[in-house]
Amino acid sequence: MAQAHVLGLPRIGVHRELKFAVEAFWRGEMSATALQETGRQIRAANRRAQRKAGLDWITVGDFHWYDHVLSTLALVGGLPARFGRAPAALSLDDYFVAARGDAGQSAMEMTKWFDTNYHYLVPEYSPQTRFGEGTEWLFDDVAEALAEGGSVKPVLLGPLSLLYLGKEKNGLADRLSLLPDLLTQYERVLARLKTQGVTWVQIDEPILALDLPEPWRDAFTSVYHRLVPIAPSLLLATYFGDVSEHAALLAALPVAGVHLDGVCAPKQLDTFVAQWPQQKVLSVGVVDSRNVWRCDLTKARALLAPLADALGERLWVASSGSLMHCPVDLASEGRLDKQVRTWLAFAVQKLAEVALLRRSLDAAAFASADVSAAFVADATAQAARRTSPRIHNSLVQKRLAALTDAHARRASDYPTRASAQRAWLKLPVLPTTTIGSFPQTSAIRRARADFKRRALSHLDYLETMRAQIRLAVERQEAYGLDVLVHGEAERNDMVEYFGDLLWGFVITEQGWVQSYGSRCVKPPVIYGDVYLPEPMTVTWSAYAQQLTDKPVKGMLTGPVTMLQWSFVRDDQPRERTALQIALALREEVAALEKAGVRVIQIDEPALREGLPLRERDWPSYLAWAVHAYRVCSSGVADDTQIHTHMCYSAFHDILPSIAALDADVISIETTRSDMELLGAFEAFAYPNEIGPGVYDTHSPRVPSQAEMERLIEAALARIPAERLWINPDCGLKTRDWAQVDSALTNMVAAANAVRKRLSAGQRPALAA
Ligand code: GLN
Ligand code: ZN
């Protein structure tokens, strides 16, 4: 009979215990002992949940204080040497210093874990890197689990992925050169697990789903020939993509089994089954570990049944990847819509789905009362989801069908629009503006929370928000900014705010997933056709516009970012959902324009991060992403000015697509790269207006006027003055008013100083 397991569980705890404990520890309000106790409880709860669900394997080693890449480095003594900590004696404090930095050392760099919204700490490899004895955490976690009995399966990030995901520093030519030294440590770890009595280890090599360079691919053979003889049985886990091009390689590896992601790449299963060696386990992920939908049991069983026939007990039924990317427990949702709830499954529910599917592969068990009842209940829920009027909105379908190419094109080209906009905006050269949000003070957050739990009347809430808008407008006028914003006080989050108001979205109460370290996000769930019942931002922006003669910029979140930072429906292609959001936003844009808000910014900070893992899939993604943006932004008159904003990533490789958005103005984060990004915009000859950030808003530090002047001069050396805007890198919601007052005063003064030099005819010099 097949076996059931998952690749990992969320480590944040049902009530985000990890976050609260770790943050209390950082503030010095919790002892290390108490923190350790919290970790023990989360791990125990996770083991309990797996046992209760009836899984055959209890997966352990998936709990980490900050990040699994950092923990793996700690295990093999590979923390960056610059922290100067003895690897074998690494304390929890030392571990957190590597993650967060301290007065002497900056934190390790953070980047996105494949195409998820989780961020890992990037290993630093230099010629000085030596691996060695590390911390004992994994052996402790295993011992803790073994003490309870049952079959314990530790999970460990594999050596090739650990190396590949790092960065070469201090002139190291090739991090693969560190492999022999690293393997000595993996041998030590795996041998030690074997001594502990572990029989199977899940070793994760997710890099197999990337465009893997030849030498890395080749290394798999020698690495696993070296590790297998001393290790417990190894289940080599791949996920996040199709690895069928490596099917022969994987079949030939001496590992005891391989895991495949059957959710994001179901087609690859046939390739593998056709050539799978007699003695090897094949673990097949059929329960989606990255989304919140209930598994279609009948469909999943139909996929598994032939595999079970072919493989017998060598088939393992699994989640597609680690469940850390989905919320913990649907049972924590008190107020969720009753029907939508029947369509969902969070991590705890997914454990049960995996176990149930495994049982259903046995004919007698499938016929049993409880299994057939579960299948019937699921079929009912799936059928309701297919036909529910909550999901399917004929008006949205009609509008989608009526879309033509003309909807994705502004009436005129950029030069024509620019002169129409200049005519009424009458902005000075180097116009100044901000990215949207102003400080989210505790008073603002309290007002929003009170209103939500009905402790504040609608009128009182409106008045509080209007007072914030008045304050923001007054201050912006005092700074001397040219294009103002209303400040976004009403928004808790740039995606959730809109998700709350659009049909087809539902907001959960406790649907948190880890973003990085102690930080969690709560993505909305897109369950149905997206529809705009009434304008979402017009009252706020129009109110701000009434208060001033300066133009006020309306603020929206773009379709790709809405999609990227939500749980997306799995019953239609992502691009169709993006287009529905675009149509809803298009109406919002029209409503703003009609209300006299004729500068409108549509933020797309997540455009770059939506890129698929494999480069071959980039063109089709970029095509639909750009199309969606153009659909939402093209319905306006020539003299309405469309802005967009991007941050968080390097954009060098997608400049043609950024230009294809055809926004009149783009503001981008550039301060930290010291305008380096602009070189790319110059080389590409970016055609429209551009506002490279001159103020790093992620830091409390207030830049001086001189610093910002230097950045403006550097920008002027690459972008003609007529197309250059002056603005911060990103929104100001995490700053306080004192910082914002000084920084924006300095920014406007810097712009004025440069304007003066420009009008005196001084050519900008390439800044040193
Ligand atoms: N308009 C948003 C703000 O200012 C943009 C945030 C972002 O780019 N992440 O907060
Ligand atoms: Zn930003």
XYZ file of C-alpha atoms in Angstrom, residues 24-647:
624
model
C 9.509 39.616 22.240
C 12.904 37.923 22.468
C 14.433 40.594 20.229
C 12.966 43.319 22.442
C 14.498 41.611 25.458
C 11.061 40.828 26.853
C 11.327 37.057 26.549
C 14.107 34.772 27.741
C 15.880 32.317 25.456
C 14.385 29.500 27.535
C 10.859 30.769 27.020
C 11.521 31.226 23.325
C 12.827 27.663 23.054
C 9.675 26.480 24.787
C 7.530 28.232 22.157
C 9.478 26.452 19.437
C 9.000 23.130 21.174
C 5.258 23.704 21.338
C 4.964 24.612 17.662
C 6.949 21.529 16.656
C 4.887 19.311 18.959
C 1.654 20.714 17.522
C 2.875 20.048 13.993
C 3.760 16.467 14.810
C 0.412 16.011 16.513
C -1.408 17.344 13.468
C 0.392 14.907 11.167
C -0.281 11.991 13.468
C -3.922 12.935 13.873
C -4.365 13.155 10.111
C -3.028 9.617 9.796
C 0.104 10.318 7.776
C 2.646 7.509 7.610
C 5.597 9.815 8.102
C 6.083 12.542 10.666
C 8.077 15.206 8.869
C 10.500 17.093 11.120
C 13.393 19.489 10.641
C 11.044 22.003 8.999
C 10.943 24.331 12.001
C 13.308 27.302 11.817
C 13.682 30.390 13.950
C 14.155 32.686 11.012
C 14.852 30.908 7.754
C 15.580 27.376 6.572
C 18.543 28.403 4.436
C 20.151 30.134 7.394
C 19.443 27.123 9.623
C 21.032 24.784 7.098
C 24.119 26.994 6.998
C 24.222 26.877 10.797
C 24.066 23.100 10.652
C 27.079 22.819 8.340
C 29.063 25.635 9.932
C 28.675 27.844 6.883
C 27.518 31.189 8.273
C 29.369 34.121 6.657
C 32.738 34.509 8.380
C 32.247 38.290 8.682
C 30.005 37.691 11.693
C 32.981 36.183 13.495
C 30.945 33.602 15.402
C 32.271 30.144 16.197
C 30.001 27.855 14.121
C 29.774 24.996 16.610
C 28.968 27.299 19.530
C 26.465 29.456 17.650
C 23.864 30.885 20.022
C 20.348 31.922 19.110
C 21.537 35.531 19.425
C 24.334 34.910 16.919
C 21.863 33.293 14.560
C 19.590 36.330 14.712
C 22.510 38.705 14.192
C 23.272 36.966 10.892
C 19.616 37.327 9.924
C 19.106 40.919 11.033
C 22.559 42.492 11.377
C 23.778 44.524 14.325
C 25.755 47.695 14.921
C 28.895 46.165 13.408
C 27.618 44.033 10.539
C 24.826 44.404 8.049
C 22.288 41.608 7.804
C 22.649 38.886 5.212
C 20.937 39.787 1.970
C 17.418 38.516 1.492
C 15.784 37.363 -1.705
C 12.686 35.573 -2.866
C 12.505 31.812 -2.494
C 11.878 30.716 -6.072
C 8.582 32.174 -7.252
C 6.963 32.283 -3.799
C 6.508 35.320 -1.557
C 8.827 33.830 1.056
C 12.274 35.424 1.339
C 15.386 33.504 2.331
C 18.772 34.731 3.484
C 21.341 34.484 0.730
C 24.454 32.474 1.693
C 27.739 34.288 1.134
C 30.522 32.188 -0.326
C 34.071 33.471 -0.506
C 37.512 31.929 -0.950
C 37.667 31.964 2.857
C 34.491 29.916 3.319
C 35.135 26.753 5.329
C 32.345 24.446 6.357
C 32.670 22.529 9.579
C 30.966 21.428 12.767
C 27.754 23.350 13.186
C 24.811 23.584 15.531
C 22.834 20.580 16.737
C 19.354 21.832 16.006
C 18.414 19.144 13.520
C 19.547 16.270 15.717
C 17.693 17.795 18.667
C 14.487 18.144 16.651
C 14.820 14.571 15.438
C 15.458 13.253 18.964
C 12.424 15.187 20.215
C 10.266 13.488 17.568
C 11.795 10.031 17.930
C 11.043 10.118 21.644
C 7.335 10.111 20.740
C 7.730 7.085 18.467
C 6.401 6.708 14.944
C 8.243 7.023 11.659
C 10.213 10.220 11.610
C 11.393 11.740 8.351
C 13.732 14.730 8.680
C 13.874 17.247 5.843
C 17.131 18.848 4.861
C 17.954 21.363 2.148
C 20.320 19.571 -0.235
C 23.955 20.584 -0.762
C 23.604 21.621 -4.388
C 20.630 23.877 -3.700
C 22.381 25.349 -0.658
C 25.390 26.262 -2.786
C 23.475 27.351 -5.852
C 21.185 29.720 -3.938
C 24.171 31.600 -2.492
C 26.287 34.412 -3.880
C 29.973 34.494 -4.652
C 31.873 37.166 -2.705
C 35.440 38.422 -2.323
C 36.480 37.159 -5.707
C 35.376 33.541 -5.397
C 35.183 32.404 -9.003
C 32.874 29.440 -8.698
C 30.949 28.346 -5.638
C 30.900 24.789 -6.944
C 34.555 24.707 -5.886
C 33.292 24.603 -2.274
C 31.349 21.426 -2.902
C 33.886 18.843 -1.647
C 34.265 20.669 1.662
C 30.491 21.044 2.011
C 29.887 17.376 1.246
C 32.098 16.343 4.141
C 29.616 18.117 6.393
C 26.571 16.620 4.674
C 28.167 13.200 5.183
C 28.607 14.002 8.852
C 24.994 15.186 9.225
C 23.480 12.265 7.331
C 25.615 9.664 9.119
C 24.615 11.175 12.430
C 20.914 10.987 11.502
C 21.421 7.333 10.635
C 23.005 6.725 14.033
C 19.982 8.360 15.613
C 17.836 5.684 13.985
C 16.441 7.716 11.095
C 15.585 5.495 8.106
C 14.512 8.091 5.510
C 15.639 11.667 4.928
C 13.889 14.045 2.561
C 16.627 15.983 0.846
C 15.298 19.021 -1.034
C 16.896 20.025 -4.319
C 14.408 22.555 -5.689
C 17.018 24.066 -8.023
C 16.207 21.236 -10.423
C 13.157 23.266 -11.449
C 15.325 26.212 -12.603
C 17.283 26.808 -15.796
C 20.153 24.836 -14.329
C 23.625 25.302 -15.849
C 25.247 22.122 -17.105
C 27.987 21.808 -14.428
C 25.362 21.996 -11.676
C 23.239 19.378 -13.299
C 26.230 17.111 -13.762
C 27.215 17.524 -10.121
C 24.097 15.643 -8.991
C 25.563 12.309 -10.000
C 28.808 12.580 -8.059
C 27.183 14.262 -5.051
C 24.601 11.572 -4.538
C 27.007 8.754 -5.224
C 29.049 10.145 -2.409
C 26.196 10.724 0.064
C 24.029 7.669 -0.471
C 26.349 5.012 0.991
C 26.584 6.650 4.409
C 23.069 8.113 4.579
C 19.654 6.776 5.552
C 17.440 6.194 2.493
C 17.211 9.505 0.629
C 14.051 10.922 -0.901
C 15.274 13.627 -3.249
C 12.534 16.236 -3.402
C 11.923 18.544 -6.355
C 9.091 21.065 -6.493
C 7.878 24.338 -8.035
C 8.181 23.047 -11.568
C 8.636 20.460 -14.251
C 11.850 18.433 -13.953
C 11.106 15.943 -16.724
C 14.212 16.995 -18.640
C 16.136 15.450 -15.739
C 14.088 12.240 -15.676
C 16.923 9.992 -16.860
C 19.389 11.647 -14.506
C 17.059 11.258 -11.535
C 16.195 7.654 -12.386
C 19.914 6.838 -12.501
C 20.820 8.509 -9.199
C 21.462 6.042 -6.383
C 18.868 7.769 -4.131
C 16.038 5.594 -2.814
C 13.295 7.864 -4.096
C 12.327 11.096 -5.791
C 9.481 13.532 -5.146
C 7.707 15.308 -7.981
C 5.361 18.271 -7.940
C 2.200 16.924 -9.508
C 0.261 20.160 -9.023
C 2.313 22.717 -10.897
C 3.652 20.143 -13.369
C 1.288 17.154 -13.621
C 2.369 16.310 -17.155
C 5.825 15.250 -16.018
C 4.428 12.252 -14.121
C 3.990 10.136 -17.250
C 7.579 10.698 -18.291
C 8.816 9.478 -14.924
C 6.508 6.527 -14.450
C 7.404 5.181 -17.893
C 11.037 4.748 -16.925
C 10.945 4.484 -13.133
C 13.341 1.822 -11.787
C 11.850 -1.179 -10.048
C 13.188 -0.578 -6.565
C 12.701 3.191 -6.291
C 10.061 5.191 -4.472
C 8.185 7.877 -6.382
C 6.561 10.512 -4.202
C 3.852 12.428 -6.016
C 2.561 15.774 -4.759
C -1.113 16.057 -5.616
C -2.323 18.350 -2.821
C -1.481 21.973 -3.649
C 0.931 23.274 -1.032
C 0.884 26.835 -2.323
C -2.754 27.660 -2.593
C -5.827 27.507 -0.415
C -8.193 25.425 -2.517
C -9.642 22.200 -1.336
C -8.194 19.299 -3.308
C -10.502 17.798 -5.911
C -10.278 14.303 -4.457
C -11.865 12.494 -7.376
C -9.502 14.120 -9.831
C -6.475 13.522 -7.642
C -7.399 9.904 -7.097
C -7.838 9.396 -10.835
C -4.308 10.675 -11.281
C -2.914 8.502 -8.501
C -4.715 5.224 -9.200
C -2.687 4.195 -12.282
C 0.487 5.204 -10.458
C -0.522 3.014 -7.540
C -1.076 0.133 -9.947
C 2.340 0.624 -11.481
C 4.292 1.351 -8.319
C 2.434 -0.357 -5.495
C 3.980 0.470 -2.150
C 6.682 2.472 -3.861
C 4.158 5.252 -4.420
C 4.126 7.967 -1.787
C 1.187 10.370 -1.802
C 2.195 13.883 -0.837
C 1.634 17.615 -0.818
C 3.178 19.252 -3.873
C 5.785 21.034 -1.751
C 6.122 22.348 1.788
C 2.873 23.615 3.270
C 4.727 26.625 4.699
C 3.318 28.654 1.810
C -0.289 28.242 2.842
C -2.164 29.391 5.964
C -2.240 27.083 8.962
C -5.778 26.092 9.853
C -9.160 26.889 8.365
C -10.662 26.243 11.792
C -9.233 29.605 12.913
C -11.569 31.445 10.532
C -14.553 32.547 12.523
C -16.278 34.895 10.119
C -15.500 33.472 6.715
C -18.402 33.191 4.289
C -19.959 29.761 4.833
C -19.967 28.660 1.235
C -16.528 29.959 0.321
C -15.251 28.095 3.341
C -16.371 24.764 1.877
C -14.082 25.387 -1.092
C -10.948 25.950 0.993
C -8.287 23.869 2.727
C -5.388 25.266 4.747
C -2.334 23.285 5.888
C -4.105 21.252 8.568
C -6.915 20.339 6.172
C -4.374 19.419 3.512
C -2.747 16.879 5.835
C -6.084 15.120 6.020
C -6.503 15.273 2.249
C -3.136 13.580 1.682
C -3.963 10.836 4.180
C -7.426 10.335 2.731
C -6.122 10.067 -0.818
C -3.616 7.449 0.240
C -6.368 5.446 1.923
C -8.622 5.771 -1.106
C -6.072 3.884 -3.207
C -6.942 0.735 -1.301
C -10.135 -0.729 -2.759
C -11.589 -1.834 0.570
C -10.797 1.458 2.260
C -12.263 3.371 -0.691
C -15.523 1.543 -0.235
C -15.613 2.242 3.498
C -18.285 4.556 4.840
C -16.016 7.362 5.995
C -13.886 7.523 2.842
C -16.853 7.463 0.501
C -18.639 10.075 2.600
C -15.585 12.316 2.339
C -15.479 11.853 -1.434
C -19.166 12.633 -1.751
C -18.838 15.762 0.377
C -15.887 16.872 -1.718
C -17.669 16.220 -5.005
C -20.601 18.306 -3.770
C -18.339 21.198 -2.835
C -16.464 21.008 -6.146
C -19.713 20.957 -8.121
C -21.028 23.961 -6.210
C -17.810 25.794 -6.913
C -18.070 25.083 -10.618
C -21.512 26.584 -10.889
C -21.934 29.011 -8.014
C -23.277 32.457 -8.918
C -20.874 33.803 -6.326
C -18.061 32.835 -8.627
C -19.519 33.244 -12.063
C -20.677 36.737 -12.900
C -22.136 37.008 -16.386
C -21.554 40.748 -16.525
C -17.826 40.211 -16.045
C -17.841 37.496 -18.702
C -19.632 39.801 -21.114
C -17.137 42.594 -20.554
C -14.226 40.242 -21.038
C -15.702 39.010 -24.282
C -16.159 42.588 -25.498
C -12.506 43.495 -24.933
C -10.658 44.527 -28.078
C -7.105 45.624 -28.795
C -8.304 49.201 -28.695
C -8.974 48.833 -24.975
C -5.264 48.273 -24.465
C -4.118 51.383 -26.324
C -4.141 55.041 -25.313
C -5.784 57.276 -27.908
C -2.501 59.005 -28.785
C 1.190 58.316 -28.503
C 3.296 59.540 -25.592
C 4.604 62.800 -27.143
C 1.069 63.919 -27.996
C -0.170 63.009 -24.532
C 2.761 64.695 -22.856
C 2.045 68.033 -24.484
C -1.667 67.787 -23.660
C -0.718 67.076 -20.044
C 1.837 69.883 -19.906
C -0.805 72.319 -21.087
C -2.928 72.017 -17.974
C -0.540 70.666 -15.378
C 1.925 73.528 -15.917
C 4.505 71.794 -13.769
C 7.980 73.215 -13.315
C 10.945 71.333 -14.726
C 11.919 68.402 -12.416
C 8.431 68.121 -10.871
C 8.367 66.750 -7.342
C 5.932 64.180 -5.976
C 5.717 61.208 -3.568
C 4.772 57.563 -4.075
C 1.470 57.630 -2.216
C 1.437 56.761 1.450
C 2.221 59.052 4.376
C 3.044 57.864 7.914
C 0.572 55.328 9.252
C 0.486 56.614 12.793
C -0.919 54.571 15.646
C -3.919 56.935 15.712
C -4.683 56.032 12.097
C -4.318 52.335 12.700
C -6.476 52.537 15.790
C -9.220 54.393 13.927
C -9.281 51.766 11.195
C -9.339 48.904 13.679
C -12.059 50.566 15.784
C -14.180 51.154 12.713
C -13.763 47.563 11.635
C -14.965 46.228 14.966
C -17.710 48.840 15.004
C -16.329 50.752 17.966
C -16.162 53.853 15.783
C -19.170 55.145 13.855
C -18.999 55.540 10.117
C -19.163 59.306 10.455
C -16.417 59.453 13.045
C -14.273 57.220 10.886
C -14.826 59.397 7.811
C -13.965 62.496 9.770
C -10.777 60.932 11.156
C -9.643 59.962 7.673
C -10.565 63.369 6.239
C -8.560 65.026 8.987
C -5.594 62.884 7.932
C -6.056 63.907 4.322
C -6.204 67.582 5.320
C -3.027 67.153 7.321
C -1.249 65.404 4.455
C -2.310 68.041 1.923
C -1.298 70.929 4.188
C 2.100 69.427 4.793
C 2.726 68.686 1.141
C 1.844 72.265 0.272
C 4.215 73.461 2.968
C 7.047 71.328 1.584
C 6.349 72.802 -1.839
C 5.656 69.545 -3.674
C 4.167 69.847 -7.157
C 1.906 66.799 -7.446
C 0.201 65.842 -4.201
C -1.348 62.619 -2.878
C -4.077 61.980 -0.332
C -1.803 59.811 1.830
C -3.548 56.389 1.884
C -4.530 56.574 5.565
C -7.578 54.413 4.855
C -5.437 51.495 3.607
C -4.035 48.849 5.891
C -2.360 47.245 2.912
C -2.163 48.070 -0.779
C -3.754 44.768 -1.831
C -6.082 43.937 1.046
C -7.748 47.360 0.851
C -8.912 46.683 -2.701
C -9.568 43.003 -2.046
C -12.019 44.052 0.635
C -14.027 46.197 -1.790
C -13.979 44.154 -4.985
C -16.390 41.307 -5.598
C -14.670 37.981 -6.121
C -12.189 38.571 -3.278
C -12.504 37.434 0.310
C -10.308 38.533 3.194
C -9.412 35.969 5.841
C -8.889 36.749 9.505
C -6.012 34.398 10.233
C -4.771 33.307 6.825
C -1.181 34.306 7.558
C 1.844 32.966 5.740
C 5.474 33.671 6.497
C 7.047 36.329 4.309
C 10.453 36.461 5.991
C 11.753 35.973 9.524
C 9.003 36.969 11.905
C 7.052 38.781 9.207
C 3.822 37.294 7.921
C 1.427 38.446 5.232
C -2.270 37.746 4.849
C -3.028 37.505 1.135
C -6.679 37.919 0.133
C -8.319 34.994 -1.626
C -9.599 35.566 -5.163
C -12.407 33.046 -5.501
C -14.642 34.461 -8.213
C -15.032 36.797 -11.161
C -13.679 40.182 -10.148
C -16.219 42.970 -10.268
C -16.237 46.571 -9.128
C -19.585 47.285 -7.438
C -18.767 50.944 -6.758
C -15.725 53.210 -6.826
C -13.154 52.409 -4.149
C -10.925 55.453 -3.953
C -12.800 58.358 -5.510
C -14.173 59.898 -2.310
C -10.709 60.069 -0.731
C -8.839 61.379 -3.752
C -11.570 63.791 -4.809
C -11.730 65.162 -1.270
C -7.985 65.770 -1.332
C -8.309 67.500 -4.719
C -10.950 69.882 -3.330
C -8.478 71.068 -0.724
C -5.769 72.277 -3.078
C -5.030 73.953 -6.388
C -2.131 71.594 -6.964
C -2.952 68.378 -8.856
C -3.693 65.389 -6.623
C -2.590 61.969 -7.831
C -5.065 59.097 -7.415
C -3.551 55.847 -6.135
C -4.358 52.313 -7.241
C -2.698 48.917 -7.044
C -2.196 47.315 -10.443
C -3.642 44.020 -11.683
C -0.398 42.035 -11.599
C 0.444 43.088 -8.049
C -3.114 42.322 -6.908
C -2.737 38.870 -8.423
C 0.791 38.251 -7.214
C 0.009 39.074 -3.574
C -3.263 37.132 -3.372
C -4.239 33.479 -3.379
C -5.473 33.072 -6.911
C -8.302 30.904 -8.179
C -7.144 27.676 -9.763
C -10.182 27.132 -11.976
C -9.086 29.563 -14.675
C -5.694 30.737 -15.983
C -3.963 33.474 -13.972
C -4.010 35.772 -16.937
C -7.775 35.679 -17.102
C -8.006 36.675 -13.459
C -5.488 39.465 -14.101
C -7.640 40.737 -16.932
C -10.740 40.747 -14.743
C -8.906 42.811 -12.139
C -7.713 45.107 -14.914
C -11.289 45.653 -16.094
C -12.410 46.537 -12.577
C -9.500 48.947 -12.201
C -10.248 50.479 -15.571
C -13.631 51.508 -14.239
C -12.040 52.908 -11.106
C -9.653 54.926 -13.263
C -12.589 56.265 -15.275
C -14.424 57.224 -12.091
C -11.378 59.081 -10.791
C -10.979 60.921 -14.066
C -14.632 61.881 -14.073
C -14.308 63.205 -10.535
C -11.492 65.498 -11.624
C -8.567 63.400 -10.442
C -6.557 63.503 -13.639
C -3.200 62.250 -12.477
C -3.533 58.578 -11.570
C -0.830 56.222 -10.362
C -1.255 52.475 -10.767
C 1.418 50.700 -8.722
C 3.016 47.516 -10.022
C 5.813 46.728 -7.553
C 5.284 42.983 -8.133
C 5.572 43.000 -11.921
C 9.161 41.741 -11.916
C 8.646 39.143 -9.204
C 5.822 37.556 -11.157
C 8.323 36.313 -13.729
C 8.171 32.516 -14.124
C 11.134 30.427 -12.962
C 12.074 29.308 -16.442
C 13.119 31.917 -18.958
C 11.258 30.121 -21.716
C 8.032 31.063 -19.917
C 8.876 34.767 -19.585
C 7.532 36.077 -22.902
C 4.020 34.772 -22.426
C 3.879 36.058 -18.829
C 5.173 39.474 -19.779
C 2.727 39.670 -22.664
C -0.340 39.110 -20.520
C 0.976 41.169 -17.614
C 1.638 44.169 -19.852
C -1.701 43.691 -21.566
C -3.545 43.687 -18.230
C -1.785 46.888 -17.194
C -2.625 48.565 -20.462
C -6.258 47.529 -20.216
C -6.616 49.157 -16.810
C -4.750 52.336 -17.748
C -5.708 53.082 -21.351
C -9.295 54.230 -21.022
C -8.423 57.847 -20.200
C -8.134 61.067 -22.162
C -4.759 62.167 -23.537
C -4.387 64.846 -20.924
C -4.947 62.480 -18.000
C -1.522 61.487 -16.756
C -0.920 57.858 -15.838
C 1.902 57.046 -13.434
C 3.210 53.684 -12.371
C 5.587 52.716 -9.600
C 7.980 49.818 -9.112
C 10.334 48.797 -6.362
